[in-house]
Short mmCIF file of C-alpha atoms in Angstrom, two decimals:
data_model
loop_
_atom_site.label_atom_id
_atom_site.label_comp_id
_atom_site.label_asym_id
_atom_site.label_seq_id
_atom_site.Cartn_x
_atom_site.Cartn_y
_atom_site.Cartn_z
CA UNK B 18 150.69 -15.21 -21.01
CA UNK B 19 152.28 -17.34 -18.09
CA UNK B 20 149.78 -19.29 -16.10
CA UNK B 21 149.70 -19.27 -12.61
CA UNK B 22 150.43 -22.27 -10.50
CA UNK B 23 147.39 -21.90 -7.38
CA UNK B 24 145.13 -20.64 -9.58
CA UNK B 25 142.74 -22.33 -12.19
CA UNK B 26 143.72 -21.89 -16.00
CA UNK B 27 140.90 -19.75 -16.59
CA UNK B 28 142.81 -16.86 -14.72
CA UNK B 29 144.86 -14.78 -16.46
CA UNK B 30 148.15 -13.32 -14.69
CA UNK B 31 149.05 -9.65 -14.95
CA UNK B 32 152.53 -10.45 -13.66
CA UNK B 33 154.13 -13.08 -11.47
CA UNK B 34 157.33 -11.39 -9.56
CA UNK B 35 159.99 -14.50 -8.20
CA UNK B 36 161.10 -12.68 -4.63
CA UNK B 37 164.52 -14.07 -3.78
CA UNK B 38 165.65 -14.48 0.13
CA UNK B 39 168.44 -15.34 1.78
CA UNK B 40 166.39 -18.99 3.21
CA UNK B 41 168.60 -21.05 5.97
CA UNK B 42 169.51 -24.31 4.83
CA UNK B 43 166.60 -27.09 5.70
CA UNK B 44 164.20 -24.06 6.10
CA UNK B 45 160.82 -25.18 4.91
CA UNK B 46 159.52 -23.08 2.02
CA UNK B 47 157.07 -20.14 2.89
CA UNK B 48 153.29 -20.11 1.48
CA UNK B 49 152.91 -17.65 -0.96
CA UNK B 50 151.15 -14.18 -0.30
CA UNK B 51 149.01 -13.60 -3.01
CA UNK B 52 148.08 -10.12 -3.68
CA UNK B 53 144.52 -8.66 -5.30
CA UNK B 54 143.62 -5.73 -7.02
CA UNK B 55 140.40 -4.77 -7.74
CA UNK B 56 139.03 -1.19 -8.32
CA UNK B 57 135.52 -1.38 -7.26
CA UNK B 58 136.71 -3.09 -3.80
CA UNK B 59 139.65 -0.80 -3.00
CA UNK B 60 137.37 2.10 -3.60
CA UNK B 61 134.34 1.11 -1.60
CA UNK B 62 136.70 0.53 1.50
CA UNK B 63 137.95 3.67 1.19
CA UNK B 64 134.79 5.62 1.55
CA UNK B 65 134.13 3.42 3.65
CA UNK B 66 137.20 4.58 5.71
CA UNK B 67 137.52 7.86 4.81
CA UNK B 68 135.87 9.57 8.30
CA UNK B 69 138.37 7.23 10.12
CA UNK B 70 141.17 8.24 7.81
CA UNK B 71 139.93 12.41 8.03
CA UNK B 72 139.67 12.15 11.77
CA UNK B 73 143.90 10.87 12.01
CA UNK B 74 144.29 13.72 9.75
CA UNK B 75 145.74 11.43 6.52
CA UNK B 76 144.64 11.62 3.34
CA UNK B 77 142.54 8.92 2.36
CA UNK B 78 143.71 8.99 -0.99
CA UNK B 79 147.20 8.43 0.53
CA UNK B 80 146.33 5.00 1.98
CA UNK B 81 146.97 2.06 -0.18
CA UNK B 82 143.95 -0.48 0.15
CA UNK B 83 145.92 -4.03 -0.48
CA UNK B 84 143.87 -7.14 -0.98
CA UNK B 85 145.93 -10.22 -0.13
CA UNK B 86 144.28 -13.75 -1.08
CA UNK B 87 143.95 -15.64 2.47
CA UNK B 88 140.95 -17.29 4.08
CA UNK B 89 142.07 -15.86 7.28
CA UNK B 90 140.91 -12.93 9.33
CA UNK B 91 143.52 -10.63 9.45
CA UNK B 92 144.58 -7.52 8.58
CA UNK B 93 148.04 -5.70 9.27
CA UNK B 94 149.88 -2.71 8.50
CA UNK B 95 153.45 -2.58 6.70
CA UNK B 96 155.53 0.24 4.51
CA UNK B 97 153.95 2.97 5.79
CA UNK B 98 150.40 3.88 4.77
CA UNK B 99 149.08 0.49 3.40
CA UNK B 100 146.58 -1.54 5.28
CA UNK B 101 146.40 -5.02 4.05
CA UNK B 102 143.21 -7.01 4.26
CA UNK B 103 142.62 -10.28 3.88
CA UNK B 104 139.62 -11.62 1.62
CA UNK B 105 138.81 -13.66 4.83
CA UNK B 106 138.27 -10.95 6.55
CA UNK B 107 136.00 -9.43 3.97
CA UNK B 108 134.10 -12.02 3.62
CA UNK B 109 133.04 -12.90 7.22
CA UNK B 110 132.64 -9.37 8.66
CA UNK B 111 129.77 -6.63 8.61
CA UNK B 112 130.89 -3.23 7.35
CA UNK B 113 131.08 -2.14 10.80
CA UNK B 114 133.16 -4.44 11.72
CA UNK B 115 135.52 -3.89 8.97
CA UNK B 116 135.22 -0.42 9.78
CA UNK B 117 136.21 -0.79 12.96
CA UNK B 118 139.31 -2.71 12.18
CA UNK B 119 140.23 -0.34 9.57
CA UNK B 120 140.38 2.57 12.80
CA UNK B 121 142.26 0.18 14.49
CA UNK B 122 145.06 -0.11 12.07
CA UNK B 123 144.99 3.23 11.19
CA UNK B 124 145.91 3.95 14.97
CA UNK B 125 148.63 1.98 14.32
CA UNK B 126 149.90 4.10 10.82
CA UNK B 127 149.05 7.39 13.07
CA UNK B 128 151.46 6.23 16.06
CA UNK B 129 154.49 5.43 14.16
CA UNK B 130 153.92 1.40 15.23
CA UNK B 131 155.72 0.44 12.36
CA UNK B 132 158.78 -2.02 13.41
CA UNK B 133 161.76 -2.27 10.91
CA UNK B 134 164.56 -4.48 11.67
CA UNK B 135 167.46 -5.19 9.44
CA UNK B 136 165.51 -7.63 7.21
CA UNK B 137 162.20 -5.17 7.22
CA UNK B 138 160.93 -4.25 3.63
CA UNK B 139 161.84 -0.99 1.91
CA UNK B 140 158.96 0.92 0.88
CA UNK B 141 159.79 1.53 -2.56
CA UNK B 142 159.93 -2.53 -2.64
CA UNK B 143 156.72 -2.94 -1.25
CA UNK B 144 154.73 0.03 -3.36
CA UNK B 145 156.27 -2.36 -6.54
CA UNK B 146 154.58 -5.10 -5.13
CA UNK B 147 151.13 -3.25 -4.35
CA UNK B 148 151.14 -2.23 -8.09
CA UNK B 149 151.67 -5.03 -9.59
CA UNK B 150 147.90 -5.93 -9.47
CA UNK B 151 146.09 -4.03 -11.81
CA UNK B 152 142.94 -5.43 -12.42
CA UNK B 153 139.52 -6.34 -11.17
CA UNK B 154 139.02 -9.57 -9.03
CA UNK B 155 136.32 -10.47 -11.59
CA UNK B 156 138.83 -9.76 -14.18
CA UNK B 157 140.98 -12.61 -13.15
CA UNK B 158 138.21 -14.82 -14.84
CA UNK B 159 137.98 -12.74 -17.72
CA UNK B 160 141.21 -14.08 -19.08
CA UNK B 161 141.59 -10.31 -19.62
CA UNK B 162 145.40 -9.62 -19.08
CA UNK B 163 144.43 -6.26 -18.10
CA UNK B 164 142.96 -6.97 -15.07
CA UNK B 165 145.00 -9.27 -12.86
CA UNK B 166 146.80 -10.77 -9.79
CA UNK B 167 150.29 -10.30 -8.73
CA UNK B 168 151.21 -14.02 -7.58
CA UNK B 169 154.49 -12.73 -5.02
CA UNK B 170 156.56 -15.45 -4.01
CA UNK B 171 156.35 -14.08 -0.30
CA UNK B 172 156.44 -15.75 2.69
CA UNK B 173 153.25 -14.75 5.01
CA UNK B 174 155.31 -15.20 8.14
CA UNK B 175 158.28 -12.76 6.51
CA UNK B 176 155.04 -10.21 5.67
CA UNK B 177 153.32 -10.08 8.81
CA UNK B 178 155.07 -11.42 11.53
CA UNK B 179 158.64 -10.78 11.22
CA UNK B 180 157.49 -7.01 9.85
CA UNK B 181 154.55 -6.12 11.77
CA UNK B 182 154.61 -8.00 15.21
CA UNK B 183 153.66 -5.54 18.07
CA UNK B 184 153.66 -5.26 21.53
CA UNK B 185 150.72 -5.55 23.75
CA UNK B 186 150.79 -1.80 24.61
CA UNK B 187 150.58 -0.83 21.03
CA UNK B 188 147.72 -2.68 20.46
CA UNK B 189 145.95 -0.80 23.40
CA UNK B 190 147.18 2.45 22.08
CA UNK B 191 145.72 1.56 18.66
CA UNK B 192 142.65 0.49 19.89
CA UNK B 193 142.25 3.56 21.83
CA UNK B 194 143.35 5.69 19.00
CA UNK B 195 140.89 3.84 16.73
CA UNK B 196 138.04 4.37 18.94
CA UNK B 197 138.66 8.28 19.16
CA UNK B 198 139.05 8.61 15.51
CA UNK B 199 135.32 6.63 15.30
CA UNK B 200 134.24 8.95 17.92
CA UNK B 201 135.01 11.96 16.11
CA UNK B 202 133.35 10.52 12.95
CA UNK B 203 130.41 9.65 15.10
CA UNK B 204 130.39 6.40 14.28
CA UNK B 205 129.88 3.02 16.66
CA UNK B 206 132.87 1.73 18.14
CA UNK B 207 130.09 -1.86 18.18
CA UNK B 208 132.04 -2.69 15.22
CA UNK B 209 135.46 -3.37 16.38
CA UNK B 210 134.38 -4.81 19.62
CA UNK B 211 132.19 -7.30 17.76
CA UNK B 212 134.76 -8.11 15.79
CA UNK B 213 136.76 -9.10 18.93
CA UNK B 214 134.34 -11.14 20.57
CA UNK B 215 134.13 -13.05 17.18
CA UNK B 216 137.36 -13.96 16.66
CA UNK B 217 137.64 -15.06 20.64
CA UNK B 218 134.40 -17.09 19.96
CA UNK B 219 135.47 -18.29 16.81
CA UNK B 220 139.35 -18.95 17.81
CA UNK B 221 140.19 -20.74 21.31
CA UNK B 222 143.70 -20.30 20.26
CA UNK B 223 144.11 -16.38 19.51
CA UNK B 224 146.70 -16.50 22.61
CA UNK B 225 148.62 -19.01 20.83
CA UNK B 226 151.89 -18.12 19.32
CA UNK B 227 150.76 -20.20 16.05
CA UNK B 228 147.24 -18.18 15.84
CA UNK B 229 148.46 -15.93 12.97
CA UNK B 230 146.15 -12.61 14.35
CA UNK B 231 147.78 -13.31 17.74
CA UNK B 232 150.85 -13.14 16.48
CA UNK B 233 150.39 -9.49 14.86
CA UNK B 234 148.30 -8.31 16.85
CA UNK B 235 148.71 -9.74 20.76
CA UNK B 236 145.15 -10.63 21.97
CA UNK B 237 144.13 -10.05 26.32
CA UNK B 238 141.34 -10.40 28.28
CA UNK B 239 142.21 -6.90 29.97
CA UNK B 240 142.42 -5.38 26.18
CA UNK B 241 138.55 -6.57 25.09
CA UNK B 242 137.71 -5.27 28.55
CA UNK B 243 139.16 -1.67 27.69
CA UNK B 244 137.40 -1.88 23.95
CA UNK B 245 134.33 -2.64 25.81
CA UNK B 246 134.39 -0.04 28.14
CA UNK B 247 135.24 2.11 25.54
CA UNK B 248 132.12 1.74 23.58
CA UNK B 249 130.04 1.86 26.89
CA UNK B 250 131.25 5.41 27.06
CA UNK B 251 130.59 6.27 23.63
CA UNK B 252 128.12 9.09 22.15
CA UNK B 253 127.21 7.81 19.23
CA UNK B 254 126.29 3.85 19.48
CA UNK B 255 123.37 4.00 17.04
CA UNK B 256 126.03 5.42 14.39
CA UNK B 257 126.45 3.28 11.68
CA UNK B 258 127.96 2.83 8.49
CA UNK B 259 125.63 4.83 5.87
CA UNK B 260 123.36 2.22 4.06
CA UNK B 261 124.08 3.25 0.79
CA UNK B 262 127.98 2.11 1.80
CA UNK B 263 126.53 -1.40 3.19
CA UNK B 264 125.10 -2.10 0.21
CA UNK B 265 128.09 -1.40 -2.13
CA UNK B 266 130.39 -3.32 0.59
CA UNK B 267 127.92 -6.37 -0.09
CA UNK B 268 128.19 -6.27 -3.54
CA UNK B 269 131.95 -6.66 -3.24
CA UNK B 270 131.68 -9.35 -0.79
CA UNK B 271 129.46 -11.07 -3.61
CA UNK B 272 132.21 -10.18 -6.14
CA UNK B 273 134.46 -11.75 -4.24
CA UNK B 274 132.86 -15.20 -3.29
CA UNK B 275 131.94 -15.42 -6.78
CA UNK B 276 135.96 -15.26 -7.79
CA UNK B 277 137.00 -17.35 -4.89
CA UNK B 278 134.13 -20.01 -5.11
CA UNK B 279 131.73 -19.44 -8.63
CA UNK B 280 129.50 -22.83 -7.97
CA UNK B 281 129.35 -22.05 -4.03
CA UNK B 282 127.94 -18.21 -4.97
CA UNK B 283 125.78 -19.58 -7.22
CA UNK B 284 124.43 -21.98 -4.49
CA UNK B 285 124.52 -18.93 -2.45
CA UNK B 286 123.11 -16.10 -4.77
CA UNK B 287 119.99 -18.27 -6.43
CA UNK B 288 117.88 -17.29 -9.37
CA UNK B 289 114.41 -16.60 -7.81
CA UNK B 290 116.87 -13.60 -5.65
CA UNK B 291 116.26 -10.11 -7.67
CA UNK B 292 118.78 -8.18 -5.94
CA UNK B 293 121.29 -6.61 -6.93
CA UNK B 294 123.66 -8.08 -4.78
CA UNK B 295 122.43 -11.18 -5.64
CA UNK B 296 122.41 -10.64 -9.99
CA UNK B 297 126.06 -9.29 -9.08
CA UNK B 298 127.09 -12.90 -7.85
CA UNK B 299 125.85 -14.81 -10.04
CA UNK B 300 127.43 -12.58 -12.88
CA UNK B 301 130.93 -13.06 -11.53
CA UNK B 302 130.26 -16.21 -10.59
CA UNK B 303 129.15 -17.04 -14.05
CA UNK B 304 131.74 -15.27 -15.57
CA UNK B 305 134.70 -17.13 -13.25
CA UNK B 306 133.24 -20.41 -14.69
CA UNK B 307 133.66 -18.87 -18.55
CA UNK B 308 129.67 -18.86 -18.88
CA UNK B 309 129.99 -15.59 -20.62
CA UNK B 310 125.94 -16.31 -22.55
CA UNK B 311 124.83 -16.53 -19.04
CA UNK B 312 126.83 -13.71 -17.27
CA UNK B 313 125.92 -10.86 -20.02
CA UNK B 314 122.39 -10.73 -19.65
CA UNK B 315 122.71 -10.13 -15.75
CA UNK B 316 125.32 -7.38 -16.75
CA UNK B 317 123.06 -5.78 -18.82
CA UNK B 318 119.80 -5.95 -16.65
CA UNK B 319 122.35 -3.71 -14.02
CA UNK B 320 123.70 -1.53 -16.12
CA UNK B 321 119.88 -0.56 -17.41
CA UNK B 322 118.95 0.03 -13.57
CA UNK B 323 122.07 1.48 -12.89
CA UNK B 324 123.44 3.32 -15.78
CA UNK B 325 125.90 5.05 -13.69
CA UNK B 326 127.56 2.66 -12.02
CA UNK B 327 131.05 2.57 -14.04
CA UNK B 328 131.99 -1.04 -12.44
CA UNK B 329 128.43 -2.46 -14.22
CA UNK B 330 129.90 -1.01 -17.25
CA UNK B 331 133.46 -2.40 -16.41
CA UNK B 332 132.21 -5.82 -15.96
CA UNK B 333 130.65 -6.16 -19.29
CA UNK B 334 133.71 -4.53 -20.87
CA UNK B 335 135.71 -7.71 -18.90
CA UNK B 336 132.89 -10.16 -20.13
CA UNK B 337 133.13 -9.14 -23.71
CA UNK B 338 137.21 -9.15 -24.09
CA UNK B 339 137.23 -12.54 -22.29
CA UNK B 340 134.56 -13.89 -25.32
CA UNK B 341 136.95 -12.16 -27.98
CA UNK B 342 134.81 -9.62 -28.28
CA UNK B 343 137.43 -6.71 -28.05
CA UNK B 344 135.86 -4.15 -30.93
CA UNK B 345 132.75 -4.18 -28.37
CA UNK B 346 134.23 -4.10 -25.08
CA UNK B 347 135.96 -0.89 -25.80
CA UNK B 348 132.45 1.10 -25.57
CA UNK B 349 131.79 -0.29 -21.95
CA UNK B 350 135.18 0.38 -20.69
CA UNK B 351 135.53 4.03 -22.20
CA UNK B 352 131.86 4.26 -20.32
CA UNK B 353 133.43 3.31 -17.09
CA UNK B 354 136.30 5.42 -17.51
CA UNK B 355 134.12 8.46 -18.28
CA UNK B 356 132.48 7.52 -15.00
CA UNK B 357 135.19 6.70 -12.74
CA UNK B 358 138.02 8.47 -14.43
CA UNK B 359 140.44 7.99 -11.63
CA UNK B 360 140.16 4.13 -11.45
CA UNK B 361 143.11 3.63 -13.19
CA UNK B 362 142.96 -0.34 -13.70
CA UNK B 363 139.84 0.63 -15.99
CA UNK B 364 142.29 2.34 -18.07
CA UNK B 365 144.40 -0.42 -18.59
CA UNK B 366 141.70 -2.71 -19.53
CA UNK B 367 140.04 -0.45 -21.97
CA UNK B 368 144.01 0.00 -23.60
CA UNK B 369 144.44 -3.84 -23.52
CA UNK B 370 140.97 -3.77 -25.55
CA UNK B 371 142.10 -1.50 -27.89
CA UNK B 372 145.28 -2.79 -28.69
CA UNK B 373 143.64 -6.16 -29.29
CA UNK B 374 142.96 -5.01 -32.36
CA UNK B 375 146.01 -4.83 -33.85
CA UNK B 376 145.47 -1.55 -35.31
CA UNK B 377 148.01 1.59 -35.20
CA UNK B 378 145.20 3.73 -35.35
CA UNK B 379 143.98 2.48 -31.64
CA UNK B 380 147.73 3.37 -30.39
CA UNK B 381 147.23 7.00 -29.72
CA UNK B 382 143.98 6.34 -27.52
CA UNK B 383 145.86 3.39 -25.57
CA UNK B 384 149.10 5.40 -24.73
CA UNK B 385 146.91 7.89 -23.53
CA UNK B 386 144.89 5.76 -21.00
CA UNK B 387 148.36 4.11 -20.13
CA UNK B 388 150.38 7.05 -19.24
CA UNK B 389 147.51 8.44 -17.04
CA UNK B 390 147.30 5.27 -15.58
CA UNK B 391 151.67 4.95 -15.13
CA UNK B 392 151.47 8.08 -12.47
CA UNK B 393 149.58 5.85 -10.08
CA UNK B 394 150.09 2.76 -8.65
CA UNK B 395 149.94 0.80 -11.72
CA UNK B 396 152.81 2.22 -12.81
CA UNK B 397 154.37 -0.50 -11.10
CA UNK B 398 152.84 -2.82 -13.28
CA UNK B 399 155.09 -4.80 -15.56
CA UNK B 400 151.58 -6.02 -17.89
CA UNK B 401 150.84 -2.12 -18.09
CA UNK B 402 154.52 -1.37 -19.56
CA UNK B 403 154.13 -4.32 -21.83
CA UNK B 404 151.46 -2.80 -23.30
CA UNK B 405 152.83 0.46 -23.53
CA UNK B 406 155.67 -1.28 -26.08
CA UNK B 407 153.20 -2.72 -27.77
CA UNK B 408 151.31 0.31 -28.43
CA UNK B 409 154.42 2.22 -29.02
CA UNK B 410 155.64 -0.66 -31.24
CA UNK B 411 152.88 0.22 -33.63
CA UNK B 412 153.55 3.47 -33.79
CA UNK B 413 156.78 2.62 -35.14
CA UNK B 414 158.80 4.67 -31.85
CA UNK B 415 161.92 2.17 -31.08
CA UNK B 416 163.13 4.20 -28.63
CA UNK B 417 159.71 4.12 -26.69
CA UNK B 418 159.53 0.44 -27.04
CA UNK B 419 162.86 0.27 -25.77
CA UNK B 420 161.64 2.60 -22.73
CA UNK B 421 158.60 0.78 -21.99
CA UNK B 422 160.53 -2.76 -22.21
CA UNK B 423 162.74 -1.41 -19.47
CA UNK B 424 159.96 -0.47 -16.94
CA UNK B 425 158.51 -3.68 -17.81
CA UNK B 426 161.71 -5.66 -17.04
CA UNK B 427 162.00 -3.23 -13.88
CA UNK B 428 159.11 -3.97 -12.43
CA UNK B 429 159.39 -7.36 -12.86
CA UNK B 430 163.16 -7.33 -11.14
CA UNK B 431 164.73 -8.52 -14.09
CA UNK B 432 167.70 -6.28 -13.70
CA UNK B 433 170.06 -7.50 -16.52
CA UNK B 434 167.08 -6.73 -19.39
CA UNK B 435 166.02 -3.90 -17.38
CA UNK B 436 169.18 -2.36 -17.69
CA UNK B 437 170.04 -3.25 -21.84
CA UNK B 438 166.74 -1.78 -22.33
CA UNK B 439 167.57 1.27 -20.84
CA UNK B 440 170.62 1.79 -22.41
CA UNK B 441 168.97 0.75 -25.86
CA UNK B 442 166.29 3.92 -24.60
CA UNK B 443 168.85 6.54 -24.00
CA UNK B 444 170.99 5.71 -27.39
CA UNK B 445 167.72 5.99 -29.35
CA UNK B 446 165.23 8.67 -27.70
CA UNK B 447 166.41 12.24 -27.79
CA UNK B 448 168.68 13.82 -24.88
CA UNK B 449 166.56 15.32 -22.08
CA UNK B 450 163.01 13.94 -23.02
CA UNK B 451 161.24 12.41 -20.49
CA UNK B 452 161.44 8.90 -21.56
CA UNK B 453 165.33 9.29 -21.98
CA UNK B 454 165.59 10.90 -18.64
CA UNK B 455 163.36 7.82 -16.83
CA UNK B 456 165.86 5.20 -18.61
CA UNK B 457 168.55 7.30 -16.48
CA UNK B 458 166.94 6.35 -13.73
CA UNK B 459 165.97 2.86 -14.48
CA UNK B 460 169.98 2.41 -15.16
CA UNK B 461 170.93 4.17 -11.65
CA UNK B 462 168.58 2.40 -9.64
CA UNK B 463 168.90 -1.18 -11.04
CA UNK B 464 173.08 -0.48 -10.79
CA UNK B 465 175.93 -2.06 -13.18
CA UNK B 466 175.05 -5.01 -15.15
CA UNK B 467 176.56 -7.53 -13.12
CA UNK B 468 173.90 -7.08 -10.54
CA UNK B 469 171.65 -9.05 -11.72
CA UNK B 470 173.66 -12.26 -11.37
CA UNK B 471 173.97 -14.67 -8.53
#
């Protein structure tokens, strides 16, 4: 596995995709857009936002929650029903403020405000980017390749400003729509207002063209006054995000903070603080620092307190797998999958632990879990398909190895290899079988073998 360039060496990377753009001569290289994926974080945020999505007539499960590793306060939408949230936003907002921001972004989605120019991202391409991160944020520190990050070489200016630049009229429309959704959900709109006030107070250049939030969300005094008036007219200003969801949001904030700054997390979540949030933060901070012996007792204590919490079991599985104890990691992963069967990143981690034992007897269970995960966004993960190829190799099935390798190459953007493996799969697999048909699809989508040449 290759190490990511901008993260410390203990971080295991699921896959790297270098996206080539035609850049004018002399242009400066754009900063990386790093996408993170965490089953618990995405589940928690989706549950918090579910009333908003329902009010907007949007299927909550159809909305992709995408985490961007960026310390700035920002959120944006792109490629359909995809809401991108910066880690800086998650760490600097309370639950009610975040729901207000999501309500606003939902207003953009429902209002059809996405602008596509000649160079705008295609939905399928964006989906492939989203699908690449397949694991937990804490798993990044686990050297668990089934839990990782997609480091995408995609300029933030392109990803946000050129594609999602909204007009003031659209911003006001999204505000009004978002506030109406919150009203229908019986939630207070104060969160959105306090977030805007926070931005205005902390970033005096929000109206400057160089301010990232201003470029994607033009802000004016009139807009803030309009939001304030709507809040004053609301009947539900006492309605807040449920306490249980606020607790879970605090937990994912602790996890995220520990991933980004483990030493700082140990200072923030001190040993004398016995709350679940603090212990969770400390466990992930130790995990991130590679101090598994300190992290495991905390994980066991959390499991004892909440035995039905899938993500506590997942954390223990990650810890054990990092420590080279793949056999022991299988049990916690299996328990996590039984408690959260829709958390497909955990299924990938379970498959990884099974295959790390290099025992052909474990291949069937690994394949079963990978096949379930492949039907979701995780199906765009090159690492998932690398594991699939490994599992089929254990079962001595060269046709399916070739097919899985074609999927891996396709996810990586390696066109020549994708074509070569797809052609090999077509020769080895029975005509009309699912793998044979998908190999044909890959070959037709990638195009002729010369398509990979520059």
